[in-house]
Tab-separated table of C-alpha atoms in Angstrom:
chain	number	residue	atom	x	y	z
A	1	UNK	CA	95.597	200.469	111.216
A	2	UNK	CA	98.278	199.716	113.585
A	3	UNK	CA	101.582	201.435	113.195
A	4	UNK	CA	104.298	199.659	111.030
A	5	UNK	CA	107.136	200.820	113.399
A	6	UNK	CA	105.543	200.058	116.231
A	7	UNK	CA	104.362	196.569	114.794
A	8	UNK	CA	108.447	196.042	113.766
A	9	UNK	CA	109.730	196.924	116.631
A	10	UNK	CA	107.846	194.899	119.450
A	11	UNK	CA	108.075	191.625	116.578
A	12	UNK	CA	112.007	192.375	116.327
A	13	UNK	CA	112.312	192.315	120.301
A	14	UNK	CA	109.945	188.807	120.064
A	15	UNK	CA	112.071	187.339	117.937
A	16	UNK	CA	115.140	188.289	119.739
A	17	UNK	CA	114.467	187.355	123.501
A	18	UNK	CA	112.939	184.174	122.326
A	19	UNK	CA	116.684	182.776	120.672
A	20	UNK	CA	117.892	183.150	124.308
A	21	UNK	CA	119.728	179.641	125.403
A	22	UNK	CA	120.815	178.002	128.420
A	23	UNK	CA	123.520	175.180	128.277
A	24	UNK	CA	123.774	172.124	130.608
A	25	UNK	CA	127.700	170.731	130.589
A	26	UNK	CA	129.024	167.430	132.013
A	27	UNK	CA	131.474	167.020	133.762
A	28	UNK	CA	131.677	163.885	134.783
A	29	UNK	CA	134.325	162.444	132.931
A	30	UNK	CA	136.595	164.963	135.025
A	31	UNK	CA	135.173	164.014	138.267
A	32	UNK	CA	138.073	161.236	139.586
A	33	UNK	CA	140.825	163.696	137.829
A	34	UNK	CA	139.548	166.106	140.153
A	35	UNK	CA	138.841	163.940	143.575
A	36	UNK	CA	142.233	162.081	142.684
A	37	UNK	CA	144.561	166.038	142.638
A	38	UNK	CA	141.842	167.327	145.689
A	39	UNK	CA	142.596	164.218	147.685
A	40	UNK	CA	146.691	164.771	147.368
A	41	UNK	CA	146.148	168.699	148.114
A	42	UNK	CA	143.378	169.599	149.882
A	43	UNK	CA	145.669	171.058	153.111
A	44	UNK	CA	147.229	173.736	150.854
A	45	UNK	CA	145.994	177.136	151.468
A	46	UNK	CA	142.681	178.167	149.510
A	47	UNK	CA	144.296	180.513	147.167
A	48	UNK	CA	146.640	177.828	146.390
A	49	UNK	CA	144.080	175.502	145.943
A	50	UNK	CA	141.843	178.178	143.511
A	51	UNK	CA	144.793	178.388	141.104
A	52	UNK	CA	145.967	174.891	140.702
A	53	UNK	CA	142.339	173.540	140.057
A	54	UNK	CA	141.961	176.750	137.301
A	55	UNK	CA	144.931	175.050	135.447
A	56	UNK	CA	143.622	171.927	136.091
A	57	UNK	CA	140.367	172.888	134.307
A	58	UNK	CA	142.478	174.044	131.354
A	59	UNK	CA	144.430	171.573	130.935
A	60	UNK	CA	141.846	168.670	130.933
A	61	UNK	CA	138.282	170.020	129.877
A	62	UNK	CA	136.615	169.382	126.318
A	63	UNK	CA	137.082	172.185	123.752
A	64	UNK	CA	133.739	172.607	123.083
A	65	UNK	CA	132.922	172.843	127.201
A	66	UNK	CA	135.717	175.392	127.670
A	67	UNK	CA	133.917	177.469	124.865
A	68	UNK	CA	131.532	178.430	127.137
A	69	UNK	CA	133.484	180.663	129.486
A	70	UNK	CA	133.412	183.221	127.106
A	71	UNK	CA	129.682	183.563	125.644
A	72	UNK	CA	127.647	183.800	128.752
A	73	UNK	CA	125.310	187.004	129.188
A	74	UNK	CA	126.603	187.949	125.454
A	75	UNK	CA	124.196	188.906	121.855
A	76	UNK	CA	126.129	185.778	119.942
A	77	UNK	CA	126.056	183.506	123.622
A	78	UNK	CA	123.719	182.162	126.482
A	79	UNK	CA	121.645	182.940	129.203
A	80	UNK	CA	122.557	180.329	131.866
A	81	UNK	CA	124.930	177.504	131.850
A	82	UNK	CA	124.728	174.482	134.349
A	83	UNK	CA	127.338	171.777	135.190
A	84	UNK	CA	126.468	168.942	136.534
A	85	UNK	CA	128.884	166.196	138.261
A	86	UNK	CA	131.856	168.194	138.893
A	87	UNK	CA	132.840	166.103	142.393
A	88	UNK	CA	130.334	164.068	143.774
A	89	UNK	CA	131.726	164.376	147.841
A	90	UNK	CA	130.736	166.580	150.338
A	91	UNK	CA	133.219	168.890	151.449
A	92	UNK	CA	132.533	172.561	151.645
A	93	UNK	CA	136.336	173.281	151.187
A	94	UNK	CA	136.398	171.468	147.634
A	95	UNK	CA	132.661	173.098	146.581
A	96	UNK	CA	134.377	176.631	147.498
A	97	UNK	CA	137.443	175.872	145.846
A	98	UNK	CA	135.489	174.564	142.267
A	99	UNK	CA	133.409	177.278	143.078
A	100	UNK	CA	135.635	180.597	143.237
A	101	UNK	CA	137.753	178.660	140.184
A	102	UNK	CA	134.428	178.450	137.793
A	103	UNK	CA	133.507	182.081	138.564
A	104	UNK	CA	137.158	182.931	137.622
A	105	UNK	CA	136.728	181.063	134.381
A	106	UNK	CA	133.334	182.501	133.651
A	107	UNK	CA	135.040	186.120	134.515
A	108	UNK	CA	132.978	186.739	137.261
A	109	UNK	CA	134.343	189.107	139.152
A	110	UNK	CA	132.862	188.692	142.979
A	111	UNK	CA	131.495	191.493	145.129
A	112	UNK	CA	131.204	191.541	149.067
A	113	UNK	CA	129.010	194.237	150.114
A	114	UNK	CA	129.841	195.259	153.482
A	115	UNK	CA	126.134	194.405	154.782
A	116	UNK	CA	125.506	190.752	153.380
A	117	UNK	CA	127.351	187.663	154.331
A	118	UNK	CA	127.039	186.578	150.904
A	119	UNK	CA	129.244	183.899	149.719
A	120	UNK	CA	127.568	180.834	151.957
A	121	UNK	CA	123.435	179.982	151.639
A	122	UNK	CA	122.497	177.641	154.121
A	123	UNK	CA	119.725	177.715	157.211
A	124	UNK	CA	120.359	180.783	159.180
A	125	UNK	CA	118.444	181.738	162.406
A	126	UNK	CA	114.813	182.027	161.992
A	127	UNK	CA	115.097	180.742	158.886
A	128	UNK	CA	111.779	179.415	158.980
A	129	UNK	CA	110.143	182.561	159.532
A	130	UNK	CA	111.398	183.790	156.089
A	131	UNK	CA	110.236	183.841	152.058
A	132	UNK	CA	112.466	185.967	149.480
A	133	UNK	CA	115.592	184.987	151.289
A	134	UNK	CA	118.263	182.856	150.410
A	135	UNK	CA	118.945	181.584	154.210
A	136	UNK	CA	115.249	181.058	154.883
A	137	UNK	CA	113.374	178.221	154.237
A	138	UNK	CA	110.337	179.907	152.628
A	139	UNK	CA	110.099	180.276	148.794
A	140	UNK	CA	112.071	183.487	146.757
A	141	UNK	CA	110.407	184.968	143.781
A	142	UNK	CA	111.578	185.100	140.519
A	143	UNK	CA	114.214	188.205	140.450
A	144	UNK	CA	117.521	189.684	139.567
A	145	UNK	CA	119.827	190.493	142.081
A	146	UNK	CA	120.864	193.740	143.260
A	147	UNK	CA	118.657	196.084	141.195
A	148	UNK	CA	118.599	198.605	143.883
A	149	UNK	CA	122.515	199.157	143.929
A	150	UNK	CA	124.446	201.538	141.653
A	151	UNK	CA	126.690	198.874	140.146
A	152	UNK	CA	125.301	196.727	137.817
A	153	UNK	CA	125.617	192.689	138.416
A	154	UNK	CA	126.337	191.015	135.146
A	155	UNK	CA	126.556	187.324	136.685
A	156	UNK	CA	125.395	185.436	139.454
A	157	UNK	CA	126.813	181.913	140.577
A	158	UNK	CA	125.851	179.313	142.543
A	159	UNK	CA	127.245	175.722	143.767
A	160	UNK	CA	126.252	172.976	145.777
A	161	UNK	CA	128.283	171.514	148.376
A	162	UNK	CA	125.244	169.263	149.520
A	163	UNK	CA	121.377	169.798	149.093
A	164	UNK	CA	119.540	166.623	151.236
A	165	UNK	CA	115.969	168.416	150.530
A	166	UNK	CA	116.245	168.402	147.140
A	167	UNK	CA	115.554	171.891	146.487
A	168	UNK	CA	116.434	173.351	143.181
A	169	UNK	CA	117.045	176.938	141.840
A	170	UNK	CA	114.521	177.808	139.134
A	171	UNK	CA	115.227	180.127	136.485
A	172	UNK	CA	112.819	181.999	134.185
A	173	UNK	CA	113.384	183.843	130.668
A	174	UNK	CA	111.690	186.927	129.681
A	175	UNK	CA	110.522	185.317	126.901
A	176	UNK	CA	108.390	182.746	128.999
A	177	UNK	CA	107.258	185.500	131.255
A	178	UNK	CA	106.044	188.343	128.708
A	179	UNK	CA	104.789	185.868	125.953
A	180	UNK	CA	101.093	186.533	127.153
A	181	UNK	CA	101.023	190.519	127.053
A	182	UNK	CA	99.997	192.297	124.167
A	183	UNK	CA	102.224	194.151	121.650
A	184	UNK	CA	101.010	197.386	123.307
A	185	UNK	CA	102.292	196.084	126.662
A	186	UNK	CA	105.023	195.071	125.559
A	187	UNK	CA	105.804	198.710	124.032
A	188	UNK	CA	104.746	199.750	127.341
A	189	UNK	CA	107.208	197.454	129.137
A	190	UNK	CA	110.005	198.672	126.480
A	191	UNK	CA	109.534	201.944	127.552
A	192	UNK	CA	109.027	201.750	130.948
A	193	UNK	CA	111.644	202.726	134.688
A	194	UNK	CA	110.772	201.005	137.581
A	195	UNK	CA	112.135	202.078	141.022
A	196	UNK	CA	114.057	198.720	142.754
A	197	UNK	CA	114.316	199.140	146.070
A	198	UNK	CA	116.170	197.001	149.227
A	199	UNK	CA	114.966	193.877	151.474
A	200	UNK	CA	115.825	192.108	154.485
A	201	UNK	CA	119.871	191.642	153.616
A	202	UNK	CA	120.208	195.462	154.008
A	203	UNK	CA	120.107	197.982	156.614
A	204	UNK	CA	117.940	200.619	156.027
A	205	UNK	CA	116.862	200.792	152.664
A	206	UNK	CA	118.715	201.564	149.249
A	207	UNK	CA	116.772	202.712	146.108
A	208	UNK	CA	117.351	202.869	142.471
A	209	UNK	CA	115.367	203.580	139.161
A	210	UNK	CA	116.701	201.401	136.035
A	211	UNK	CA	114.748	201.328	132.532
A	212	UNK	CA	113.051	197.727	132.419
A	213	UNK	CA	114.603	196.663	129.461
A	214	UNK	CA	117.765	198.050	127.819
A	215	UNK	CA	119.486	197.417	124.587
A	216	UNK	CA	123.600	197.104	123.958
A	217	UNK	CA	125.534	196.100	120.880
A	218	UNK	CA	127.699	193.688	122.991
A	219	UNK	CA	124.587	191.752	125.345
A	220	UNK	CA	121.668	192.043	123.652
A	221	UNK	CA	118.292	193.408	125.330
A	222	UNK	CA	118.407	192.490	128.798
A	223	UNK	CA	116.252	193.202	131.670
A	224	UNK	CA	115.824	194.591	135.287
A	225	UNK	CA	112.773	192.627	137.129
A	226	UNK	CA	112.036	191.701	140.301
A	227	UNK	CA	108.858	190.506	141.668
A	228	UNK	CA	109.483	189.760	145.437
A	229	UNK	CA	107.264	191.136	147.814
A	230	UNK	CA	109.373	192.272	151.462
A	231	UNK	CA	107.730	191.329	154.439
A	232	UNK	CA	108.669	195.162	155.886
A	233	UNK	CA	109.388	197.304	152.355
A	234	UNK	CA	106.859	195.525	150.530
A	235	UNK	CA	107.149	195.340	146.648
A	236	UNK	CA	110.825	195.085	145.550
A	237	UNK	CA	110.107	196.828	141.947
A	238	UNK	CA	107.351	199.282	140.998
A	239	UNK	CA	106.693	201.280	138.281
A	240	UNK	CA	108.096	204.395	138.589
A	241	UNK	CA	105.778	206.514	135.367
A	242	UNK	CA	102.751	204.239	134.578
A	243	UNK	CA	102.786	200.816	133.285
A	244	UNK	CA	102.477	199.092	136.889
A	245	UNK	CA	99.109	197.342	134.942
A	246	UNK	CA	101.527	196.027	133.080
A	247	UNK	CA	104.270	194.328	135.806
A	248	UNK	CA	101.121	193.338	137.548
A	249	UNK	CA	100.392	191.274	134.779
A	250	UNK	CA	103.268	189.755	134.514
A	251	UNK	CA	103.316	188.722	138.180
A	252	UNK	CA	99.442	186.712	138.069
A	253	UNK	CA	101.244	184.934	135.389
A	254	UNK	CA	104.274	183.612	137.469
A	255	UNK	CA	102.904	180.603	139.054
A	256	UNK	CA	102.141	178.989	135.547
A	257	UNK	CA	105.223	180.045	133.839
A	258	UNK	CA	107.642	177.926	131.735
A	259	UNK	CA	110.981	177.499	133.467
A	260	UNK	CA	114.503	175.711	134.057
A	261	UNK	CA	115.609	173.761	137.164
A	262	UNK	CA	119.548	173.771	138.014
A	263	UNK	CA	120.300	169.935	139.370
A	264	UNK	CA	120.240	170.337	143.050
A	265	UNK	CA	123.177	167.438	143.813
A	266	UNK	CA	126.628	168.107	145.185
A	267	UNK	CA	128.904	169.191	142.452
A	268	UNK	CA	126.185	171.230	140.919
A	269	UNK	CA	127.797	174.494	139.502
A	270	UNK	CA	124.723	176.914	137.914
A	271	UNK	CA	125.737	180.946	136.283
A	272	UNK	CA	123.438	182.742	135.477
A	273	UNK	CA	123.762	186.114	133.532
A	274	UNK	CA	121.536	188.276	135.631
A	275	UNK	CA	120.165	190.757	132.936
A	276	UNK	CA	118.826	187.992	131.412
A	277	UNK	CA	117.371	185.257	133.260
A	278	UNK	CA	114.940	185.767	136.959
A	279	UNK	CA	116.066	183.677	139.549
A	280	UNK	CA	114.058	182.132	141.927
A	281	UNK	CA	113.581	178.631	144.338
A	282	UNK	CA	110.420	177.269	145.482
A	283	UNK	CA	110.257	176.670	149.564
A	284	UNK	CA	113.025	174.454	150.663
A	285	UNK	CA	111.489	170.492	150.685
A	286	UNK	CA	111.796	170.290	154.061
A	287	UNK	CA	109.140	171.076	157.287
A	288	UNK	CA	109.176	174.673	158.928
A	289	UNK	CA	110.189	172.667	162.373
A	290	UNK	CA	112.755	170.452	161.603
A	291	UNK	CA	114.176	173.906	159.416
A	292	UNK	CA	113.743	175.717	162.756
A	293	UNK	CA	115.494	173.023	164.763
A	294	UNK	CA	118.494	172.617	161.899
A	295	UNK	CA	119.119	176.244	161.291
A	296	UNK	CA	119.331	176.719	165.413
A	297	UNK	CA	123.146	175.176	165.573
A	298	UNK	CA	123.773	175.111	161.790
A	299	UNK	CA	126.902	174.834	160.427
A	300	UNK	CA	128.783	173.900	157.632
A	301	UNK	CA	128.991	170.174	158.053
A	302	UNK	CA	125.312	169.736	159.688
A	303	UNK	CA	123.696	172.045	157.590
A	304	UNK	CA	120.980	170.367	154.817
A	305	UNK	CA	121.325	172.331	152.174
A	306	UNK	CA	124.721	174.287	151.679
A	307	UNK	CA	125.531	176.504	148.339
A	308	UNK	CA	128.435	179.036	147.480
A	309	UNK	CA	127.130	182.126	145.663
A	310	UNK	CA	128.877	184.864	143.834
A	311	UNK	CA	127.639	187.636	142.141
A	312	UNK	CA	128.973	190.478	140.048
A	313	UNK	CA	130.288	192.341	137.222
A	314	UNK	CA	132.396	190.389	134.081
A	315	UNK	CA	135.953	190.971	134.797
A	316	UNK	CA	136.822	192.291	130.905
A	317	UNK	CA	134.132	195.039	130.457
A	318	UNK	CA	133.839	196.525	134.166
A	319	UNK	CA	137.023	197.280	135.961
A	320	UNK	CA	136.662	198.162	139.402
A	321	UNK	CA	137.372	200.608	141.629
A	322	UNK	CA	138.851	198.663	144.705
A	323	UNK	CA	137.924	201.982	146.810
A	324	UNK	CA	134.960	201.645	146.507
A	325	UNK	CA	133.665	198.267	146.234
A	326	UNK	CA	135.093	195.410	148.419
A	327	UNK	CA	136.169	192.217	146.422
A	328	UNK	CA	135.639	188.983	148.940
A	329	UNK	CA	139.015	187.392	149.687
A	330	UNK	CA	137.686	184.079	150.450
């Protein structure tokens, strides 16, 4: 006769990953408010720029959009929230400047490690040599970011500037990823460290072991998971005390699982709270040569596909300390 507790416990944690949401917002009836002010302002400095489209946001969005900016990542809010049709022009200035004043909303507070150019994703050199990399042209693996390092990324961000091969990010729940293990795997998984260790974007390599799944008052049970494979470090997460069985099965499953699609058009803004949701994008729509040829004298304004990214800590819970993490000034 299987355990009660047990039997209570892995049903409770069913129950409560599965009411996990993710929002998509409009924006479009703000678009020409927002072309019109960028149109009369645009030469002003960036920070200038950041701060006059925050109030801009505040003054004009819907109640119930603004509502938002408070819940994502939390027990009572949601996983993800897109926003579609924000500005519908290409200009990276204006997608940085919605950008940076979004993730201020959202209370994203930004972090610029001093070994990854971060902020812009676009076709880098050898891009087409690469999977599991947000400059290559390959596809990336559904994954949190950052596991490895010591500070623990609450949010990640991402908006498109322009995106001619149609490529969109994908984004998984843990509920659509676990729903075919057993309740004894999932006790397993409940119970379980991994050790998360570095890829390409660092030097070296950087290692940390997290519990798989945690529990707070404030978020909810959220999750550290990251199935990429390195082409030189090799698996990204592995179980660090038995249970790999178990990780491994979650993995065969990944090609069939249920997920969510951001819109990949200009004026796209996507968060993500990164504890709860795996991030991923399938190979950019778009051949290895002409990638190779594009990402050989890419820039901002040539460049097919061009996103800003953030990615860090909420601003209200985790105060930094400006020693030791740099914040990007851009």
């Amino acid at each position: 006769m299987p355990d009660m507790n047990f039997t209570k416990e892995v049903s409770h944690f069913r129950e409560k990953i599965s009411q996990e949401k993710s929002i998509i917002l409009d924006f479009s009836y703000l678009a020409g408010v927002i072309e019109s002010w960028w149109k009369k302002n645009n030469l002003q400095e960036t920070h200038i720029l950041k701060t006059q489209l925050v109030n801009l946001f505040l003054t004009y969005l819907r109640t119930e959009d603004t509502f938002y900016f408070d819940k994502v990542g939390l027990a009572n809010g949601c996983a993800a929230v897109c926003i579609k049709n924000i500005f519908s022009f290409d200009s990276p200035k204006l997608a940085l400047t919605v950008h940076e004043a979004l993730a201020d909303l959202f209370h994203l507070t930004d972090i610029k490690y001093d070994y990854e150019e971060h902020k812009a994703l676009y076709l880098k050199p050898s891009a087409e040599k690469y999977r599991e990399w947000g400059n290559g042209h390959g596809d990336i693996t559904p994954h949190s970011d950052d596991l490895y390092e010591n500070l623990s990324v609450d949010y990640l961000a991402l908006t498109v500037c322009r995106d001619v091969t149609k490529t969109p990010t994908a984004y998984y729940f843990p509920s659509d990823l676990l729903c075919d293990l057993s309740d004894e795997e999932v006790h397993e998984l409940l119970t379980m460290q991994a050790t998360f260790i570095s890829g390409k974007n660092v030097s070296g390599l950087k290692e940390r072991v997290r519990h798989v799944v945690e529990y707070s008052e404030l978020c909810g049970f959220q999750f550290s998971l990251d199935f990429r494979i390195d082409s030189e470090n090799g698996e990204r997460m592995r179980a660090k005390n038995g249970g790999q069985h178990v990780l491994d099965k979650i993995r065969v499953g990944l090609p069939n699982a249920r997920h969510h699609v951001s819109t990949a058009e200009t004026g796209t803004f996507l968060i993500v709270a990164n504890h709860k949701i795996l991030h991923a994008r399938p190979m950019l729509n778009i051949d290895a040569n002409e990638a190779r040829d594009q990402a050989h004298n890419s820039t901002f304004n040539t460049t097919p596909r061009l996103l800003f990214r953030s990615k860090g800590p909420r601003k209200q819970y985790f105060p930094l300390d400006e020693t030791t993490y740099t914040q990007d000034a851009s």
